[in-house]
Coordinates of C-alpha atoms and ligand atoms in Angstrom, one line a residue:
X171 CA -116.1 -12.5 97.5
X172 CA -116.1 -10.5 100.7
X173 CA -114.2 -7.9 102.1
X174 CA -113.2 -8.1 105.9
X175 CA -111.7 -4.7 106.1
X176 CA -112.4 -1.3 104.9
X177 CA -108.7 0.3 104.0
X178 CA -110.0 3.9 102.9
X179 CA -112.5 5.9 105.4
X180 CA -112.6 9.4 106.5
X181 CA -113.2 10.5 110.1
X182 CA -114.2 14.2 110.8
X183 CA -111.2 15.6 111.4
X184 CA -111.6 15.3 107.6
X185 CA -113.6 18.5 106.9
X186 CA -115.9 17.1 104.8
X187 CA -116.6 14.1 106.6
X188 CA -118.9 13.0 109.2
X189 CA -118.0 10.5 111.9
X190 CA -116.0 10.2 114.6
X191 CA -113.1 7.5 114.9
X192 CA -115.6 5.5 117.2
X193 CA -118.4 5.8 115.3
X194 CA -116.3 4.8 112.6
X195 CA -115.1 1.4 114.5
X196 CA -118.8 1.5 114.5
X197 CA -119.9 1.2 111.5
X198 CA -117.3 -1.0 110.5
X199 CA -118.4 -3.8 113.4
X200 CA -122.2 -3.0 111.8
X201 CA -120.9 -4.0 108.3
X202 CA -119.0 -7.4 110.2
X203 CA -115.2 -5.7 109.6
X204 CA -112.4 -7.2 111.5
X205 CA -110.2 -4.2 110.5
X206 CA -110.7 -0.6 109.5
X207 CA -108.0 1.9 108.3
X208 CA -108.7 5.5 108.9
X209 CA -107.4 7.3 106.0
X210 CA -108.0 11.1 106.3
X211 CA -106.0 13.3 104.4
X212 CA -102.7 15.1 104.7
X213 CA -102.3 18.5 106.4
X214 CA -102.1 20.4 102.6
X215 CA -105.2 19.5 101.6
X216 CA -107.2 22.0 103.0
X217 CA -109.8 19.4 104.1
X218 CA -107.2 18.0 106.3
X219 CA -106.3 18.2 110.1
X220 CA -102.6 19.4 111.1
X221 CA -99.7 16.9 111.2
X222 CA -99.8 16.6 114.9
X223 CA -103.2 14.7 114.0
X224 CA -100.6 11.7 112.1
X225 CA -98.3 12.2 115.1
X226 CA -100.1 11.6 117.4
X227 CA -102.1 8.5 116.0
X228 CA -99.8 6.2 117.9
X229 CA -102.5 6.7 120.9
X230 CA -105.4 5.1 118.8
X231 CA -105.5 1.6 120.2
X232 CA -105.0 -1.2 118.2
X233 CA -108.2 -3.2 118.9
X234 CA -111.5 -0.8 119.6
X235 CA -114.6 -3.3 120.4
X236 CA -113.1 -6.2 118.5
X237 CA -112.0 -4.1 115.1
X238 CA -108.6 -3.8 114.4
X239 CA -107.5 0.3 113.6
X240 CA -105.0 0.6 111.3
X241 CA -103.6 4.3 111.3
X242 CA -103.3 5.4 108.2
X243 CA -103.4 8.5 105.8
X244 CA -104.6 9.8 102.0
X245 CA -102.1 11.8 100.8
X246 CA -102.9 14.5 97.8
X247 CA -100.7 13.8 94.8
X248 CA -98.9 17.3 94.3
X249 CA -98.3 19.0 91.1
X250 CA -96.2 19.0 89.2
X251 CA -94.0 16.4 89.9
X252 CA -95.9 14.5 91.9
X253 CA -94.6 14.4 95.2
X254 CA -96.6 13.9 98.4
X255 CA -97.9 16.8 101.2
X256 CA -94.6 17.9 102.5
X257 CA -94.5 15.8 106.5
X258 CA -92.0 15.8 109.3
X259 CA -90.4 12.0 109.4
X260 CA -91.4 11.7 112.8
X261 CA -95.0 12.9 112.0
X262 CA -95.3 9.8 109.6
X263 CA -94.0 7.1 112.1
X264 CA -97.2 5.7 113.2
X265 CA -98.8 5.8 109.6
X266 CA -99.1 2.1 109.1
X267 CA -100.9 2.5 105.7
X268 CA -100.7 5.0 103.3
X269 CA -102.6 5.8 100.0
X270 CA -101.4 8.7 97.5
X271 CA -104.2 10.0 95.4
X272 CA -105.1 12.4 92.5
X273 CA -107.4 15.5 94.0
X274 CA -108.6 18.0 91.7
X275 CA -107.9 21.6 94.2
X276 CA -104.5 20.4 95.1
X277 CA -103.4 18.6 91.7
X278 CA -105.6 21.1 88.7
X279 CA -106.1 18.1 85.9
X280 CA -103.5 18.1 83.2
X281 CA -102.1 16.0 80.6
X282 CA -101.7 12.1 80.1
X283 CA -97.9 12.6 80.3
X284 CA -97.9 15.3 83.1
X285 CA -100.6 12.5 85.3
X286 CA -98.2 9.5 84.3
X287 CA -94.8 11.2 85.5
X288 CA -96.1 12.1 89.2
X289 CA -97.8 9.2 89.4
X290 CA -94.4 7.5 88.6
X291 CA -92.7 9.3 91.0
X292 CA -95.1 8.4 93.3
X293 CA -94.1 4.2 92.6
X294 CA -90.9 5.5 94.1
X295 CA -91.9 7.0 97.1
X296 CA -91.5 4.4 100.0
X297 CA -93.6 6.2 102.4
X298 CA -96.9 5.3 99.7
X299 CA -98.5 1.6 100.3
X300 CA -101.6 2.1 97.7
X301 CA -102.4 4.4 94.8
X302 CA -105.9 5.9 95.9
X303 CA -108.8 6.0 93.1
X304 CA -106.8 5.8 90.0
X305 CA -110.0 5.5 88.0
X306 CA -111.2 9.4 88.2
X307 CA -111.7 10.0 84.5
X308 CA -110.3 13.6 84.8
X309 CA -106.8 11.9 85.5
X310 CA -106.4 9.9 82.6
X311 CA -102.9 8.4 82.2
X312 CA -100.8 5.4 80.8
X313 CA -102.4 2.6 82.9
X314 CA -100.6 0.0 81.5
X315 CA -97.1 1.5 81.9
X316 CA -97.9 2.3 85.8
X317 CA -99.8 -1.2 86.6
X318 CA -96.9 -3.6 85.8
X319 CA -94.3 -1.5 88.1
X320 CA -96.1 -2.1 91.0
X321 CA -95.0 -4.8 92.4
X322 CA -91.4 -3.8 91.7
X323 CA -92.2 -1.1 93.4
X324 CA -94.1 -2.5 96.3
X325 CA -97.4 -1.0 95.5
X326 CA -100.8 -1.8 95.7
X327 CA -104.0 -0.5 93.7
X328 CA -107.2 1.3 95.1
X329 CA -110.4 -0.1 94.1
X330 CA -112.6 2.6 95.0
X331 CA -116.2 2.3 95.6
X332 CA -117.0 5.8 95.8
X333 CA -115.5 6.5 92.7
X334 CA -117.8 4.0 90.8
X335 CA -120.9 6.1 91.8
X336 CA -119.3 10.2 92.4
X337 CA -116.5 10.3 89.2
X338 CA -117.8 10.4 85.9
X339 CA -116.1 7.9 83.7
X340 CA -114.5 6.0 86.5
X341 CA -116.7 2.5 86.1
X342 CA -114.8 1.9 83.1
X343 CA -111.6 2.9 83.9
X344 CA -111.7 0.9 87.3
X345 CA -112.2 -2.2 85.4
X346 CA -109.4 -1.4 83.2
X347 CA -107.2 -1.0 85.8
X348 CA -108.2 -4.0 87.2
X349 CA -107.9 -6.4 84.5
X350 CA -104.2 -4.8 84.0
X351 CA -103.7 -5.7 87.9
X352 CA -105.3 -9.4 87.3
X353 CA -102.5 -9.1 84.3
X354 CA -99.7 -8.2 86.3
X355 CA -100.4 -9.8 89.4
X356 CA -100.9 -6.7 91.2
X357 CA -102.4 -6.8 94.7
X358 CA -105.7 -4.9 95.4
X359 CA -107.8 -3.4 97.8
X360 CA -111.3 -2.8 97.5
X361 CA -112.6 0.2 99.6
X362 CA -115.1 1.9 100.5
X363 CA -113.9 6.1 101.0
X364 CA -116.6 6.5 103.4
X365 CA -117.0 9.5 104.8
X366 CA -119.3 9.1 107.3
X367 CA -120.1 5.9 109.6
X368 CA -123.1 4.5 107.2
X369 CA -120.6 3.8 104.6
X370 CA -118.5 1.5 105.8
X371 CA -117.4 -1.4 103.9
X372 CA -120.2 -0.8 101.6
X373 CA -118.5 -1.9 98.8
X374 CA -121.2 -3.6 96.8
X375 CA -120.5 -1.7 93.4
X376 CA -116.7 -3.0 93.4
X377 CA -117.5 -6.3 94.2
X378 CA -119.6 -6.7 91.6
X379 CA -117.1 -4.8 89.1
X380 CA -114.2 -7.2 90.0
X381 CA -116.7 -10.5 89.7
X382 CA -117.7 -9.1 85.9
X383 CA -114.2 -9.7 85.2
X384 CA -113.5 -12.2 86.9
X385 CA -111.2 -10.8 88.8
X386 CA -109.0 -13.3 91.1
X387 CA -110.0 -13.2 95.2
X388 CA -106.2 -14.2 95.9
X389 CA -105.4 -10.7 94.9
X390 CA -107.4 -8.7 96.9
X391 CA -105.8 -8.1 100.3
X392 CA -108.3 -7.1 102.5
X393 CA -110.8 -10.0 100.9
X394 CA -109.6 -12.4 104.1
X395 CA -108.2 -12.0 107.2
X396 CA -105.3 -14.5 106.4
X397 CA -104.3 -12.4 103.1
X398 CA -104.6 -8.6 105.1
X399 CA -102.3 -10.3 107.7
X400 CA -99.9 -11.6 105.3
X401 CA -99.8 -8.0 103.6
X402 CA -99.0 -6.0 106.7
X403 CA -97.0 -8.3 108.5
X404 CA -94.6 -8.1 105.3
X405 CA -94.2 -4.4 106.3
X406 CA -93.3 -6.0 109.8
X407 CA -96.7 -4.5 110.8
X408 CA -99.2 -7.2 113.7
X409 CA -102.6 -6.8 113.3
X410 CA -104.2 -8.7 115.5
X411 CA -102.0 -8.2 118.5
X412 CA -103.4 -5.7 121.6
X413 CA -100.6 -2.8 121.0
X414 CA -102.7 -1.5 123.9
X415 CA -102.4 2.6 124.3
X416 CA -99.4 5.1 123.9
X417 CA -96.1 4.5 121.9
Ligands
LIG535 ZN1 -109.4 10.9 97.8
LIG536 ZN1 -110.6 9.5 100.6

């Protein structure tokens, strides 16, 4: 299995990341992308840009040198009820793909209850596509209870390179949430949460997680360009037409 998109990177509007958006397109041409979502996150975390930045994304053209750009954002998981950074409606209009994710300086690490209700509430937030790393250790919580909502719910799961290698614990707790996905028939992405041009769709580690388990390739949405079309345009979102610049 292959991926043919990258649906978690960070350009440097991110503080703490690298690359510009072209440099980004980039490295995701380098890796042989079609697509690349540029996730950075939302304007509480203080690592992220204002919400102008989301406003304003409709400007980003949908095809750069042959990769799609999908405009997207990582939003921080807030405590304690789990609700999302706090966004003007029209700010999120252009977001065409958004992940919700657990960060330690915005949401401090709590209980297996306290993780499992926001991330609930999060299941019933329609302006969330994907739950971002749910494998970081630190936020343990009841996978199996969570998993088989999704699709209910209309929500995907985060395979998260990154995580394999920078969150303690999260190998084993990726694969868990995996085999609950193959389980429930829960769509997956497999992403990279680079941070810096290099790291695009290096995915290697999650690859080989999923194969271990023998995880199913139909599930994985970006793993085609027939399946990450089928995904978006049920969200009445075009890929691979020239939206050209401007709203
Ligand atoms: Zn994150
Ligand atoms: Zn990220």
């Amino acid at each position: 299995m292959n991926i043919i998109a990258d649906l978690h990177t960070h350009t440097s509007v991110t503080a703490h990341a690298f690359s510009t958006l072209s440099e980004m397109v980039r490295g995701a041409k380098a890796a042989g992308l079609k697509a690349i979502a540029i996730t950075n996150h939302g304007p509480t975390n203080p690592d992220g840009p204002h919400e102008w930045h989301f406003a304003n994304m409709d400007l980003i053209p949908r095809q750069i040198d042959g990769v799609t750009v999908i405009r997207g954002i990582e939003f921080d998981i807030t405590a304690p009820a789990g609700g999302i950074n706090f966004m003007a409606n029209k700010s999120l209009r252009s977001v065409e793909f958004a992940l919700a994710s657990f960060h330690e300086c915005l949401f401090p690490p709590s209980t297996r209850a306290v993780h499992t209700a926001a991330l609930e509430a999060i299941l019933h937030n329609p302006y969330v596509n994907a739950f971002g790393h749910l494998g970081n250790a630190a936020f343990e919580f009841d996978m199996e209870y969570i998993i088989r909502q999704c699709n209910d719910c209309g929500k995907i799961v985060e395979i998260n390179n990154n995580s394999l290698s920078i969150r303690k614990g999260s190998r084993e707790n990726c694969a868990e949430i995996a085999r609950l996905c193959r389980k429930y028939e829960v769509p997956v992405a497999v992403s990279s949460d680079a941070h810096i041009e290099y790291m695009v769709g290096r995915v290697d580690g999650a690859l080989a997680m999923l194969a271990e388990i023998g995880f199913p390739e139909e599930l994985v949405i970006n793993s085609s360009m027939e399946r990450l079309d089928a995904y978006f345009r049920s969200r009445d979102i075009m890929l691979w037409e020239n939206r050209g610049t401007g709203s």
